[in-house]
Amino acid sequence: DTGVSQNPRHKITKRGQNVTFRCDPISEHNRLYWYRQTLGQGPEFLTYFQNEAQLEKSRLLSDRFSAERPKGSFSTLEIQRTEQGDSAMYLCASGATGGISSYGYTFGSGTRLTVV
Amino acid sequence: AQSVTQLDSHVSVSEGTPVLLRCNYSSSYSPSLFWYVQHPNKGLQLLLKYTSAATLVKGINGFEAEFKKSETSFHLTKPSAHMSDAAEYFCVFRNFGNEKLTFGTGTRLTIIP
Protein backbone atom coordinates (compact mmCIF):
# COMPACT_ATOMS: atom_id res chain seq x y z
CA ASP A 1 0.00 0.00 0.00
CA THR A 2 1.79 3.07 -1.25
CA GLY A 3 -1.04 5.48 -0.52
CA VAL A 4 -2.77 7.80 -2.95
CA SER A 5 -0.41 9.18 -5.56
CA GLN A 6 -0.97 12.42 -7.46
CA ASN A 7 1.00 13.76 -10.39
CA PRO A 8 2.36 16.23 -11.04
CA ARG A 9 3.01 17.78 -7.63
CA HIS A 10 3.17 21.24 -9.12
CA LYS A 11 1.94 22.69 -12.41
CA ILE A 12 2.41 26.21 -13.71
CA THR A 13 0.47 27.06 -16.82
CA LYS A 14 -0.49 30.08 -18.85
CA ARG A 15 -4.05 31.28 -18.84
CA GLY A 16 -6.02 29.61 -21.59
CA GLN A 17 -3.99 26.42 -21.67
CA ASN A 18 -5.37 22.99 -20.86
CA VAL A 19 -3.99 20.94 -17.98
CA THR A 20 -4.50 17.36 -16.85
CA PHE A 21 -3.82 15.85 -13.45
CA ARG A 22 -3.60 12.21 -12.55
CA CYS A 23 -4.55 10.35 -9.39
CA ASP A 24 -3.62 6.76 -8.57
CA PRO A 25 -5.73 5.55 -5.65
CA ILE A 26 -4.98 2.77 -3.21
CA SER A 27 -5.39 -0.34 -5.31
CA GLU A 28 -8.21 -2.01 -3.38
CA HIS A 29 -10.26 1.18 -3.08
CA ASN A 30 -13.22 1.38 -5.44
CA ARG A 31 -14.21 4.97 -4.60
CA LEU A 32 -12.27 8.01 -5.75
CA TYR A 33 -12.88 11.66 -4.91
CA TRP A 34 -11.60 15.00 -6.18
CA TYR A 35 -11.45 18.13 -4.02
CA ARG A 36 -10.12 21.63 -4.59
CA GLN A 37 -8.44 23.72 -1.91
CA THR A 38 -7.74 27.41 -2.35
CA LEU A 39 -5.39 29.35 -0.12
CA GLY A 40 -6.68 29.77 3.41
CA GLN A 41 -9.75 27.62 2.83
CA GLY A 42 -10.79 24.08 3.50
CA PRO A 43 -11.07 21.64 0.61
CA GLU A 44 -14.25 21.75 -1.47
CA PHE A 45 -15.84 18.70 -3.03
CA LEU A 46 -15.71 18.46 -6.83
CA THR A 47 -16.75 14.95 -7.82
CA TYR A 48 -16.59 11.27 -6.95
CA PHE A 49 -16.47 7.90 -8.67
CA GLN A 50 -17.49 4.45 -7.65
CA ASN A 51 -15.44 2.18 -9.89
CA GLU A 52 -15.67 3.84 -13.32
CA ALA A 53 -19.01 5.54 -12.73
CA GLN A 54 -19.06 9.23 -11.88
CA LEU A 55 -21.84 9.40 -9.30
CA GLU A 56 -21.85 13.01 -8.16
CA LYS A 57 -20.57 16.32 -9.46
CA SER A 58 -20.45 19.64 -7.63
CA ARG A 59 -21.74 22.79 -9.24
CA LEU A 60 -18.14 23.98 -8.80
CA LEU A 61 -17.25 21.64 -11.65
CA SER A 62 -17.92 23.94 -14.59
CA ASP A 63 -18.04 22.84 -18.22
CA ARG A 64 -14.31 23.45 -18.45
CA PHE A 65 -13.65 20.66 -15.96
CA SER A 66 -13.90 16.99 -16.77
CA ALA A 67 -12.95 13.96 -14.72
CA GLU A 68 -12.65 10.39 -15.84
CA ARG A 69 -11.87 7.04 -14.34
CA PRO A 70 -11.91 4.80 -17.40
CA LYS A 71 -11.05 1.44 -15.90
CA GLY A 72 -12.02 2.05 -12.33
CA SER A 73 -8.41 2.45 -11.30
CA PHE A 74 -6.59 5.76 -11.85
CA SER A 75 -8.44 8.99 -12.53
CA THR A 76 -7.68 12.14 -14.49
CA LEU A 77 -8.96 15.66 -13.96
CA GLU A 78 -8.72 17.98 -16.95
CA ILE A 79 -9.21 21.72 -16.92
CA GLN A 80 -9.68 23.36 -20.30
CA ARG A 81 -8.97 27.03 -21.03
CA THR A 82 -7.55 27.63 -17.58
CA GLU A 83 -8.32 30.86 -15.75
CA GLN A 84 -6.45 32.51 -12.91
CA GLY A 85 -9.29 31.56 -10.58
CA ASP A 86 -8.45 27.90 -11.18
CA SER A 87 -5.22 28.32 -9.22
CA ALA A 88 -5.56 25.97 -6.26
CA MET A 89 -4.46 22.69 -4.77
CA TYR A 90 -6.33 19.77 -6.33
CA LEU A 91 -6.68 16.87 -3.93
CA CYS A 92 -7.57 13.30 -4.68
CA ALA A 93 -8.78 10.79 -2.12
CA SER A 94 -9.80 7.15 -2.25
CA GLY A 95 -11.91 4.90 -0.09
CA ALA A 96 -13.40 1.43 0.02
CA THR A 97 -17.03 0.38 -0.22
CA GLY A 98 -18.68 1.09 3.08
CA GLY A 99 -17.60 4.63 2.52
CA ILE A 100 -16.03 7.03 4.84
CA SER A 101 -18.16 6.00 7.78
CA SER A 102 -16.32 2.74 7.85
CA TYR A 103 -12.87 3.45 6.56
CA GLY A 104 -12.35 7.14 6.14
CA TYR A 105 -10.78 8.62 3.06
CA THR A 106 -7.08 8.48 2.29
CA PHE A 107 -5.93 11.72 0.70
CA GLY A 108 -3.05 12.26 -1.67
CA SER A 109 -0.60 15.14 -1.29
CA GLY A 110 -2.28 17.09 -4.06
CA THR A 111 -1.36 18.88 -7.27
CA ARG A 112 -0.76 22.59 -6.89
CA LEU A 113 -1.88 24.49 -9.98
CA THR A 114 -0.74 28.03 -10.67
CA VAL A 115 -2.26 29.85 -13.62
CA VAL A 116 -0.26 32.87 -14.75
CA ALA B 1 -27.49 25.05 5.44
CA GLN B 2 -25.80 22.02 6.87
CA SER B 3 -22.17 22.70 7.66
CA VAL B 4 -19.42 23.09 10.22
CA THR B 5 -17.95 26.25 11.74
CA GLN B 6 -14.49 26.35 13.21
CA LEU B 7 -14.53 29.09 15.78
CA ASP B 8 -10.83 29.95 15.76
CA SER B 9 -8.70 30.52 12.70
CA HIS B 10 -5.50 30.40 14.76
CA VAL B 11 -4.67 28.86 18.13
CA SER B 12 -1.32 29.12 19.92
CA VAL B 13 -0.40 26.99 22.93
CA SER B 14 2.80 26.27 24.78
CA GLU B 15 4.38 22.85 24.47
CA GLY B 16 3.07 20.54 27.18
CA THR B 17 -0.18 22.47 27.73
CA PRO B 18 -3.67 21.35 26.66
CA VAL B 19 -5.03 21.92 23.18
CA LEU B 20 -8.64 22.86 22.42
CA LEU B 21 -9.82 23.39 18.84
CA ARG B 22 -13.48 24.30 18.59
CA CYS B 23 -16.01 23.17 16.03
CA ASN B 24 -19.77 23.64 15.85
CA TYR B 25 -22.00 21.90 13.34
CA SER B 26 -25.36 22.59 11.83
CA SER B 27 -27.48 19.66 10.68
CA SER B 28 -31.07 18.54 10.60
CA TYR B 29 -29.94 14.93 10.98
CA SER B 30 -27.35 13.11 13.00
CA PRO B 31 -24.20 13.78 11.04
CA SER B 32 -20.88 12.04 10.72
CA LEU B 33 -18.10 14.31 11.92
CA PHE B 34 -14.36 14.08 11.44
CA TRP B 35 -11.17 15.89 12.28
CA TYR B 36 -8.38 15.96 9.73
CA VAL B 37 -4.88 17.36 10.09
CA GLN B 38 -2.79 18.85 7.30
CA HIS B 39 0.93 19.33 7.74
CA PRO B 40 2.73 21.61 5.29
CA ASN B 41 3.27 19.97 1.91
CA LYS B 42 1.58 16.78 3.08
CA GLY B 43 -1.77 15.20 2.48
CA LEU B 44 -4.74 15.38 4.81
CA GLN B 45 -4.64 12.77 7.54
CA LEU B 46 -7.68 11.49 9.42
CA LEU B 47 -7.34 12.07 13.18
CA LEU B 48 -10.67 10.68 14.32
CA LYS B 49 -14.30 10.23 13.33
CA TYR B 50 -17.72 10.24 14.96
CA THR B 51 -20.42 8.10 13.33
CA SER B 52 -23.19 7.93 15.95
CA ALA B 53 -21.53 5.33 18.14
CA ALA B 54 -19.70 6.51 21.29
CA THR B 55 -19.89 10.26 21.80
CA LEU B 56 -16.30 10.43 23.07
CA VAL B 57 -14.03 9.53 20.21
CA LYS B 58 -10.35 8.76 20.60
CA GLY B 59 -8.03 9.34 17.68
CA ILE B 60 -4.39 9.09 16.80
CA ASN B 61 -1.53 10.95 18.47
CA GLY B 62 -3.43 11.45 21.73
CA PHE B 63 -6.25 13.52 20.26
CA GLU B 64 -9.89 13.03 21.19
CA ALA B 65 -13.19 14.75 20.52
CA GLU B 66 -16.59 14.73 22.15
CA PHE B 67 -19.86 14.92 20.22
CA LYS B 68 -22.32 17.07 22.16
CA LYS B 69 -25.71 17.18 20.48
CA SER B 70 -27.15 19.68 22.97
CA GLU B 71 -24.39 22.13 22.10
CA THR B 72 -24.02 21.05 18.44
CA SER B 73 -20.29 20.86 19.06
CA PHE B 74 -17.43 18.52 18.23
CA HIS B 75 -14.37 20.08 19.84
CA LEU B 76 -10.93 18.51 19.46
CA THR B 77 -8.69 18.21 22.51
CA LYS B 78 -5.32 16.91 23.53
CA PRO B 79 -4.00 16.93 27.11
CA SER B 80 -0.44 17.93 26.28
CA ALA B 81 0.74 19.63 23.10
CA HIS B 82 3.83 18.48 21.26
CA MET B 83 5.87 20.46 18.79
CA SER B 84 4.92 17.99 16.06
CA ASP B 85 1.24 18.94 16.51
CA ALA B 86 1.81 22.25 14.73
CA ALA B 87 -0.38 22.04 11.62
CA GLU B 88 -3.72 23.03 10.09
CA TYR B 89 -6.74 21.21 11.52
CA PHE B 90 -10.05 20.79 9.74
CA CYS B 91 -13.40 19.88 11.22
CA VAL B 92 -15.37 17.97 8.60
CA PHE B 93 -19.05 17.16 8.22
CA ARG B 94 -20.85 14.48 6.26
CA ASN B 95 -24.58 14.15 6.00
CA PHE B 96 -26.26 10.78 6.23
CA GLY B 97 -26.28 8.91 2.93
CA ASN B 98 -24.01 11.42 1.25
CA GLU B 99 -20.44 10.77 0.15
CA LYS B 100 -19.51 14.44 0.07
CA LEU B 101 -17.36 15.85 2.88
CA THR B 102 -17.87 19.49 3.89
CA PHE B 103 -14.76 21.02 5.41
CA GLY B 104 -14.56 23.89 7.86
CA THR B 105 -12.23 26.78 7.13
CA GLY B 106 -9.48 25.32 9.29
CA THR B 107 -7.62 26.20 12.49
CA ARG B 108 -3.90 26.76 12.38
CA LEU B 109 -2.28 25.38 15.54
CA THR B 110 1.02 26.88 16.61
CA ILE B 111 3.07 25.33 19.40
CA ILE B 112 5.29 27.65 21.41
CA PRO B 113 8.50 26.02 22.67
PDB file of C-alpha atoms in Angstrom:
ATOM      1  CA  ASP A   1       0.000   0.000   0.000  1.00  0.00           C
ATOM      2  CA  THR A   2       1.794   3.070  -1.248  1.00  0.00           C
ATOM      3  CA  GLY A   3      -1.038   5.476  -0.521  1.00  0.00           C
ATOM      4  CA  VAL A   4      -2.773   7.804  -2.946  1.00  0.00           C
ATOM      5  CA  SER A   5      -0.406   9.176  -5.557  1.00  0.00           C
ATOM      6  CA  GLN A   6      -0.974  12.420  -7.462  1.00  0.00           C
ATOM      7  CA  ASN A   7       0.998  13.756 -10.387  1.00  0.00           C
ATOM      8  CA  PRO A   8       2.360  16.226 -11.041  1.00  0.00           C
ATOM      9  CA  ARG A   9       3.006  17.784  -7.630  1.00  0.00           C
ATOM     10  CA  HIS A  10       3.174  21.242  -9.122  1.00  0.00           C
ATOM     11  CA  LYS A  11       1.945  22.692 -12.409  1.00  0.00           C
ATOM     12  CA  ILE A  12       2.408  26.214 -13.709  1.00  0.00           C
ATOM     13  CA  THR A  13       0.471  27.061 -16.823  1.00  0.00           C
ATOM     14  CA  LYS A  14      -0.485  30.081 -18.849  1.00  0.00           C
ATOM     15  CA  ARG A  15      -4.053  31.278 -18.843  1.00  0.00           C
ATOM     16  CA  GLY A  16      -6.021  29.614 -21.591  1.00  0.00           C
ATOM     17  CA  GLN A  17      -3.987  26.422 -21.667  1.00  0.00           C
ATOM     18  CA  ASN A  18      -5.373  22.986 -20.861  1.00  0.00           C
ATOM     19  CA  VAL A  19      -3.991  20.940 -17.979  1.00  0.00           C
ATOM     20  CA  THR A  20      -4.503  17.357 -16.850  1.00  0.00           C
ATOM     21  CA  PHE A  21      -3.816  15.855 -13.450  1.00  0.00           C
ATOM     22  CA  ARG A  22      -3.602  12.214 -12.546  1.00  0.00           C
ATOM     23  CA  CYS A  23      -4.554  10.352  -9.394  1.00  0.00           C
ATOM     24  CA  ASP A  24      -3.621   6.763  -8.573  1.00  0.00           C
ATOM     25  CA  PRO A  25      -5.731   5.549  -5.648  1.00  0.00           C
ATOM     26  CA  ILE A  26      -4.979   2.768  -3.207  1.00  0.00           C
ATOM     27  CA  SER A  27      -5.385  -0.341  -5.310  1.00  0.00           C
ATOM     28  CA  GLU A  28      -8.210  -2.012  -3.380  1.00  0.00           C
ATOM     29  CA  HIS A  29     -10.261   1.182  -3.081  1.00  0.00           C
ATOM     30  CA  ASN A  30     -13.219   1.380  -5.440  1.00  0.00           C
ATOM     31  CA  ARG A  31     -14.208   4.971  -4.604  1.00  0.00           C
ATOM     32  CA  LEU A  32     -12.274   8.006  -5.753  1.00  0.00           C
ATOM     33  CA  TYR A  33     -12.881  11.658  -4.914  1.00  0.00           C
ATOM     34  CA  TRP A  34     -11.599  15.001  -6.177  1.00  0.00           C
ATOM     35  CA  TYR A  35     -11.455  18.128  -4.019  1.00  0.00           C
ATOM     36  CA  ARG A  36     -10.118  21.633  -4.595  1.00  0.00           C
ATOM     37  CA  GLN A  37      -8.444  23.724  -1.912  1.00  0.00           C
ATOM     38  CA  THR A  38      -7.737  27.413  -2.350  1.00  0.00           C
ATOM     39  CA  LEU A  39      -5.386  29.354  -0.121  1.00  0.00           C
ATOM     40  CA  GLY A  40      -6.680  29.765   3.408  1.00  0.00           C
ATOM     41  CA  GLN A  41      -9.749  27.622   2.834  1.00  0.00           C
ATOM     42  CA  GLY A  42     -10.785  24.080   3.503  1.00  0.00           C
ATOM     43  CA  PRO A  43     -11.070  21.639   0.609  1.00  0.00           C
ATOM     44  CA  GLU A  44     -14.253  21.749  -1.466  1.00  0.00           C
ATOM     45  CA  PHE A  45     -15.839  18.699  -3.034  1.00  0.00           C
ATOM     46  CA  LEU A  46     -15.707  18.461  -6.825  1.00  0.00           C
ATOM     47  CA  THR A  47     -16.749  14.953  -7.815  1.00  0.00           C
ATOM     48  CA  TYR A  48     -16.594  11.271  -6.947  1.00  0.00           C
ATOM     49  CA  PHE A  49     -16.474   7.904  -8.674  1.00  0.00           C
ATOM     50  CA  GLN A  50     -17.485   4.448  -7.650  1.00  0.00           C
ATOM     51  CA  ASN A  51     -15.442   2.183  -9.894  1.00  0.00           C
ATOM     52  CA  GLU A  52     -15.671   3.840 -13.318  1.00  0.00           C
ATOM     53  CA  ALA A  53     -19.014   5.540 -12.732  1.00  0.00           C
ATOM     54  CA  GLN A  54     -19.065   9.231 -11.885  1.00  0.00           C
ATOM     55  CA  LEU A  55     -21.843   9.403  -9.304  1.00  0.00           C
ATOM     56  CA  GLU A  56     -21.847  13.008  -8.156  1.00  0.00           C
ATOM     57  CA  LYS A  57     -20.575  16.322  -9.462  1.00  0.00           C
ATOM     58  CA  SER A  58     -20.446  19.636  -7.628  1.00  0.00           C
ATOM     59  CA  ARG A  59     -21.742  22.795  -9.238  1.00  0.00           C
ATOM     60  CA  LEU A  60     -18.144  23.979  -8.800  1.00  0.00           C
ATOM     61  CA  LEU A  61     -17.253  21.644 -11.652  1.00  0.00           C
ATOM     62  CA  SER A  62     -17.923  23.941 -14.589  1.00  0.00           C
ATOM     63  CA  ASP A  63     -18.044  22.838 -18.224  1.00  0.00           C
ATOM     64  CA  ARG A  64     -14.309  23.452 -18.451  1.00  0.00           C
ATOM     65  CA  PHE A  65     -13.648  20.665 -15.964  1.00  0.00           C
ATOM     66  CA  SER A  66     -13.905  16.992 -16.767  1.00  0.00           C
ATOM     67  CA  ALA A  67     -12.952  13.963 -14.720  1.00  0.00           C
ATOM     68  CA  GLU A  68     -12.651  10.392 -15.835  1.00  0.00           C
ATOM     69  CA  ARG A  69     -11.866   7.037 -14.339  1.00  0.00           C
ATOM     70  CA  PRO A  70     -11.905   4.805 -17.396  1.00  0.00           C
ATOM     71  CA  LYS A  71     -11.051   1.438 -15.904  1.00  0.00           C
ATOM     72  CA  GLY A  72     -12.022   2.049 -12.332  1.00  0.00           C
ATOM     73  CA  SER A  73      -8.407   2.451 -11.296  1.00  0.00           C
ATOM     74  CA  PHE A  74      -6.586   5.764 -11.846  1.00  0.00           C
ATOM     75  CA  SER A  75      -8.437   8.988 -12.532  1.00  0.00           C
ATOM     76  CA  THR A  76      -7.680  12.137 -14.487  1.00  0.00           C
ATOM     77  CA  LEU A  77      -8.964  15.657 -13.959  1.00  0.00           C
ATOM     78  CA  GLU A  78      -8.716  17.976 -16.949  1.00  0.00           C
ATOM     79  CA  ILE A  79      -9.213  21.719 -16.924  1.00  0.00           C
ATOM     80  CA  GLN A  80      -9.678  23.361 -20.299  1.00  0.00           C
ATOM     81  CA  ARG A  81      -8.969  27.028 -21.025  1.00  0.00           C
ATOM     82  CA  THR A  82      -7.554  27.628 -17.583  1.00  0.00           C
ATOM     83  CA  GLU A  83      -8.322  30.862 -15.750  1.00  0.00           C
ATOM     84  CA  GLN A  84      -6.451  32.511 -12.910  1.00  0.00           C
ATOM     85  CA  GLY A  85      -9.289  31.557 -10.581  1.00  0.00           C
ATOM     86  CA  ASP A  86      -8.446  27.904 -11.176  1.00  0.00           C
ATOM     87  CA  SER A  87      -5.218  28.323  -9.218  1.00  0.00           C
ATOM     88  CA  ALA A  88      -5.558  25.966  -6.261  1.00  0.00           C
ATOM     89  CA  MET A  89      -4.459  22.692  -4.767  1.00  0.00           C
ATOM     90  CA  TYR A  90      -6.330  19.772  -6.333  1.00  0.00           C
ATOM     91  CA  LEU A  91      -6.675  16.875  -3.934  1.00  0.00           C
ATOM     92  CA  CYS A  92      -7.571  13.297  -4.679  1.00  0.00           C
ATOM     93  CA  ALA A  93      -8.783  10.791  -2.123  1.00  0.00           C
ATOM     94  CA  SER A  94      -9.797   7.147  -2.246  1.00  0.00           C
ATOM     95  CA  GLY A  95     -11.913   4.900  -0.088  1.00  0.00           C
ATOM     96  CA  ALA A  96     -13.400   1.432   0.024  1.00  0.00           C
ATOM     97  CA  THR A  97     -17.029   0.381  -0.223  1.00  0.00           C
ATOM     98  CA  GLY A  98     -18.678   1.091   3.080  1.00  0.00           C
ATOM     99  CA  GLY A  99     -17.604   4.627   2.517  1.00  0.00           C
ATOM    100  CA  ILE A 100     -16.035   7.033   4.839  1.00  0.00           C
ATOM    101  CA  SER A 101     -18.159   6.005   7.783  1.00  0.00           C
ATOM    102  CA  SER A 102     -16.318   2.735   7.853  1.00  0.00           C
ATOM    103  CA  TYR A 103     -12.874   3.446   6.560  1.00  0.00           C
ATOM    104  CA  GLY A 104     -12.350   7.136   6.137  1.00  0.00           C
ATOM    105  CA  TYR A 105     -10.781   8.617   3.061  1.00  0.00           C
ATOM    106  CA  THR A 106      -7.082   8.478   2.294  1.00  0.00           C
ATOM    107  CA  PHE A 107      -5.933  11.717   0.695  1.00  0.00           C
ATOM    108  CA  GLY A 108      -3.047  12.259  -1.668  1.00  0.00           C
ATOM    109  CA  SER A 109      -0.595  15.136  -1.295  1.00  0.00           C
ATOM    110  CA  GLY A 110      -2.276  17.086  -4.064  1.00  0.00           C
ATOM    111  CA  THR A 111      -1.356  18.878  -7.268  1.00  0.00           C
ATOM    112  CA  ARG A 112      -0.758  22.585  -6.888  1.00  0.00           C
ATOM    113  CA  LEU A 113      -1.879  24.488  -9.983  1.00  0.00           C
ATOM    114  CA  THR A 114      -0.736  28.027 -10.666  1.00  0.00           C
ATOM    115  CA  VAL A 115      -2.259  29.852 -13.621  1.00  0.00           C
ATOM    116  CA  VAL A 116      -0.263  32.871 -14.754  1.00  0.00           C
TER     117      VAL A 116
ATOM    118  CA  ALA B   1     -27.488  25.053   5.436  1.00  0.00           C
ATOM    119  CA  GLN B   2     -25.802  22.024   6.869  1.00  0.00           C
ATOM    120  CA  SER B   3     -22.170  22.703   7.657  1.00  0.00           C
ATOM    121  CA  VAL B   4     -19.419  23.091  10.220  1.00  0.00           C
ATOM    122  CA  THR B   5     -17.954  26.248  11.737  1.00  0.00           C
ATOM    123  CA  GLN B   6     -14.486  26.352  13.206  1.00  0.00           C
ATOM    124  CA  LEU B   7     -14.532  29.088  15.780  1.00  0.00           C
ATOM    125  CA  ASP B   8     -10.835  29.952  15.762  1.00  0.00           C
ATOM    126  CA  SER B   9      -8.703  30.521  12.700  1.00  0.00           C
ATOM    127  CA  HIS B  10      -5.501  30.396  14.757  1.00  0.00           C
ATOM    128  CA  VAL B  11      -4.666  28.859  18.131  1.00  0.00           C
ATOM    129  CA  SER B  12      -1.317  29.115  19.922  1.00  0.00           C
ATOM    130  CA  VAL B  13      -0.396  26.993  22.935  1.00  0.00           C
ATOM    131  CA  SER B  14       2.797  26.267  24.782  1.00  0.00           C
ATOM    132  CA  GLU B  15       4.381  22.855  24.471  1.00  0.00           C
ATOM    133  CA  GLY B  16       3.071  20.539  27.175  1.00  0.00           C
ATOM    134  CA  THR B  17      -0.180  22.474  27.732  1.00  0.00           C
ATOM    135  CA  PRO B  18      -3.670  21.350  26.662  1.00  0.00           C
ATOM    136  CA  VAL B  19      -5.030  21.916  23.178  1.00  0.00           C
ATOM    137  CA  LEU B  20      -8.641  22.862  22.421  1.00  0.00           C
ATOM    138  CA  LEU B  21      -9.822  23.387  18.839  1.00  0.00           C
ATOM    139  CA  ARG B  22     -13.480  24.305  18.589  1.00  0.00           C
ATOM    140  CA  CYS B  23     -16.013  23.171  16.025  1.00  0.00           C
ATOM    141  CA  ASN B  24     -19.773  23.635  15.847  1.00  0.00           C
ATOM    142  CA  TYR B  25     -21.997  21.904  13.345  1.00  0.00           C
ATOM    143  CA  SER B  26     -25.360  22.588  11.830  1.00  0.00           C
ATOM    144  CA  SER B  27     -27.481  19.657  10.677  1.00  0.00           C
ATOM    145  CA  SER B  28     -31.066  18.536  10.604  1.00  0.00           C
ATOM    146  CA  TYR B  29     -29.945  14.933  10.976  1.00  0.00           C
ATOM    147  CA  SER B  30     -27.352  13.113  12.997  1.00  0.00           C
ATOM    148  CA  PRO B  31     -24.202  13.781  11.038  1.00  0.00           C
ATOM    149  CA  SER B  32     -20.880  12.037  10.716  1.00  0.00           C
ATOM    150  CA  LEU B  33     -18.097  14.309  11.921  1.00  0.00           C
ATOM    151  CA  PHE B  34     -14.357  14.082  11.436  1.00  0.00           C
ATOM    152  CA  TRP B  35     -11.174  15.891  12.284  1.00  0.00           C
ATOM    153  CA  TYR B  36      -8.383  15.958   9.730  1.00  0.00           C
ATOM    154  CA  VAL B  37      -4.878  17.364  10.092  1.00  0.00           C
ATOM    155  CA  GLN B  38      -2.793  18.848   7.301  1.00  0.00           C
ATOM    156  CA  HIS B  39       0.931  19.332   7.745  1.00  0.00           C
ATOM    157  CA  PRO B  40       2.735  21.609   5.287  1.00  0.00           C
ATOM    158  CA  ASN B  41       3.272  19.971   1.907  1.00  0.00           C
ATOM    159  CA  LYS B  42       1.584  16.782   3.078  1.00  0.00           C
ATOM    160  CA  GLY B  43      -1.773  15.195   2.477  1.00  0.00           C
ATOM    161  CA  LEU B  44      -4.745  15.375   4.807  1.00  0.00           C
ATOM    162  CA  GLN B  45      -4.642  12.772   7.543  1.00  0.00           C
ATOM    163  CA  LEU B  46      -7.682  11.489   9.424  1.00  0.00           C
ATOM    164  CA  LEU B  47      -7.343  12.069  13.180  1.00  0.00           C
ATOM    165  CA  LEU B  48     -10.669  10.677  14.324  1.00  0.00           C
ATOM    166  CA  LYS B  49     -14.300  10.232  13.334  1.00  0.00           C
ATOM    167  CA  TYR B  50     -17.722  10.236  14.956  1.00  0.00           C
ATOM    168  CA  THR B  51     -20.419   8.102  13.330  1.00  0.00           C
ATOM    169  CA  SER B  52     -23.187   7.932  15.950  1.00  0.00           C
ATOM    170  CA  ALA B  53     -21.534   5.330  18.143  1.00  0.00           C
ATOM    171  CA  ALA B  54     -19.699   6.508  21.290  1.00  0.00           C
ATOM    172  CA  THR B  55     -19.887  10.256  21.795  1.00  0.00           C
ATOM    173  CA  LEU B  56     -16.302  10.434  23.070  1.00  0.00           C
ATOM    174  CA  VAL B  57     -14.027   9.525  20.215  1.00  0.00           C
ATOM    175  CA  LYS B  58     -10.346   8.759  20.601  1.00  0.00           C
ATOM    176  CA  GLY B  59      -8.026   9.339  17.675  1.00  0.00           C
ATOM    177  CA  ILE B  60      -4.394   9.095  16.803  1.00  0.00           C
ATOM    178  CA  ASN B  61      -1.532  10.952  18.471  1.00  0.00           C
ATOM    179  CA  GLY B  62      -3.431  11.447  21.731  1.00  0.00           C
ATOM    180  CA  PHE B  63      -6.252  13.518  20.262  1.00  0.00           C
ATOM    181  CA  GLU B  64      -9.886  13.032  21.191  1.00  0.00           C
ATOM    182  CA  ALA B  65     -13.189  14.750  20.521  1.00  0.00           C
ATOM    183  CA  GLU B  66     -16.591  14.727  22.146  1.00  0.00           C
ATOM    184  CA  PHE B  67     -19.857  14.919  20.221  1.00  0.00           C
ATOM    185  CA  LYS B  68     -22.323  17.075  22.162  1.00  0.00           C
ATOM    186  CA  LYS B  69     -25.708  17.179  20.483  1.00  0.00           C
ATOM    187  CA  SER B  70     -27.155  19.680  22.970  1.00  0.00           C
ATOM    188  CA  GLU B  71     -24.386  22.131  22.103  1.00  0.00           C
ATOM    189  CA  THR B  72     -24.022  21.052  18.441  1.00  0.00           C
ATOM    190  CA  SER B  73     -20.292  20.864  19.058  1.00  0.00           C
ATOM    191  CA  PHE B  74     -17.432  18.516  18.234  1.00  0.00           C
ATOM    192  CA  HIS B  75     -14.371  20.079  19.835  1.00  0.00           C
ATOM    193  CA  LEU B  76     -10.930  18.514  19.462  1.00  0.00           C
ATOM    194  CA  THR B  77      -8.693  18.213  22.509  1.00  0.00           C
ATOM    195  CA  LYS B  78      -5.319  16.910  23.526  1.00  0.00           C
ATOM    196  CA  PRO B  79      -3.996  16.933  27.106  1.00  0.00           C
ATOM    197  CA  SER B  80      -0.440  17.927  26.277  1.00  0.00           C
ATOM    198  CA  ALA B  81       0.740  19.635  23.098  1.00  0.00           C
ATOM    199  CA  HIS B  82       3.825  18.476  21.262  1.00  0.00           C
ATOM    200  CA  MET B  83       5.871  20.460  18.785  1.00  0.00           C
ATOM    201  CA  SER B  84       4.919  17.991  16.058  1.00  0.00           C
ATOM    202  CA  ASP B  85       1.241  18.939  16.511  1.00  0.00           C
ATOM    203  CA  ALA B  86       1.811  22.248  14.729  1.00  0.00           C
ATOM    204  CA  ALA B  87      -0.376  22.041  11.619  1.00  0.00           C
ATOM    205  CA  GLU B  88      -3.724  23.027  10.092  1.00  0.00           C
ATOM    206  CA  TYR B  89      -6.741  21.207  11.519  1.00  0.00           C
ATOM    207  CA  PHE B  90     -10.052  20.786   9.738  1.00  0.00           C
ATOM    208  CA  CYS B  91     -13.397  19.877  11.221  1.00  0.00           C
ATOM    209  CA  VAL B  92     -15.366  17.974   8.599  1.00  0.00           C
ATOM    210  CA  PHE B  93     -19.052  17.159   8.223  1.00  0.00           C
ATOM    211  CA  ARG B  94     -20.849  14.478   6.258  1.00  0.00           C
ATOM    212  CA  ASN B  95     -24.577  14.154   6.001  1.00  0.00           C
ATOM    213  CA  PHE B  96     -26.260  10.783   6.234  1.00  0.00           C
ATOM    214  CA  GLY B  97     -26.283   8.906   2.932  1.00  0.00           C
ATOM    215  CA  ASN B  98     -24.006  11.420   1.247  1.00  0.00           C
ATOM    216  CA  GLU B  99     -20.440  10.769   0.150  1.00  0.00           C
ATOM    217  CA  LYS B 100     -19.511  14.442   0.074  1.00  0.00           C
ATOM    218  CA  LEU B 101     -17.363  15.847   2.881  1.00  0.00           C
ATOM    219  CA  THR B 102     -17.870  19.492   3.890  1.00  0.00           C
ATOM    220  CA  PHE B 103     -14.758  21.024   5.414  1.00  0.00           C
ATOM    221  CA  GLY B 104     -14.557  23.887   7.863  1.00  0.00           C
ATOM    222  CA  THR B 105     -12.229  26.775   7.131  1.00  0.00           C
ATOM    223  CA  GLY B 106      -9.479  25.324   9.287  1.00  0.00           C
ATOM    224  CA  THR B 107      -7.622  26.205  12.486  1.00  0.00           C
ATOM    225  CA  ARG B 108      -3.898  26.757  12.378  1.00  0.00           C
ATOM    226  CA  LEU B 109      -2.279  25.377  15.541  1.00  0.00           C
ATOM    227  CA  THR B 110       1.023  26.884  16.605  1.00  0.00           C
ATOM    228  CA  ILE B 111       3.074  25.334  19.405  1.00  0.00           C
ATOM    229  CA  ILE B 112       5.289  27.654  21.410  1.00  0.00           C
ATOM    230  CA  PRO B 113       8.504  26.023  22.666  1.00  0.00           C
TER     231      PRO B 113
END
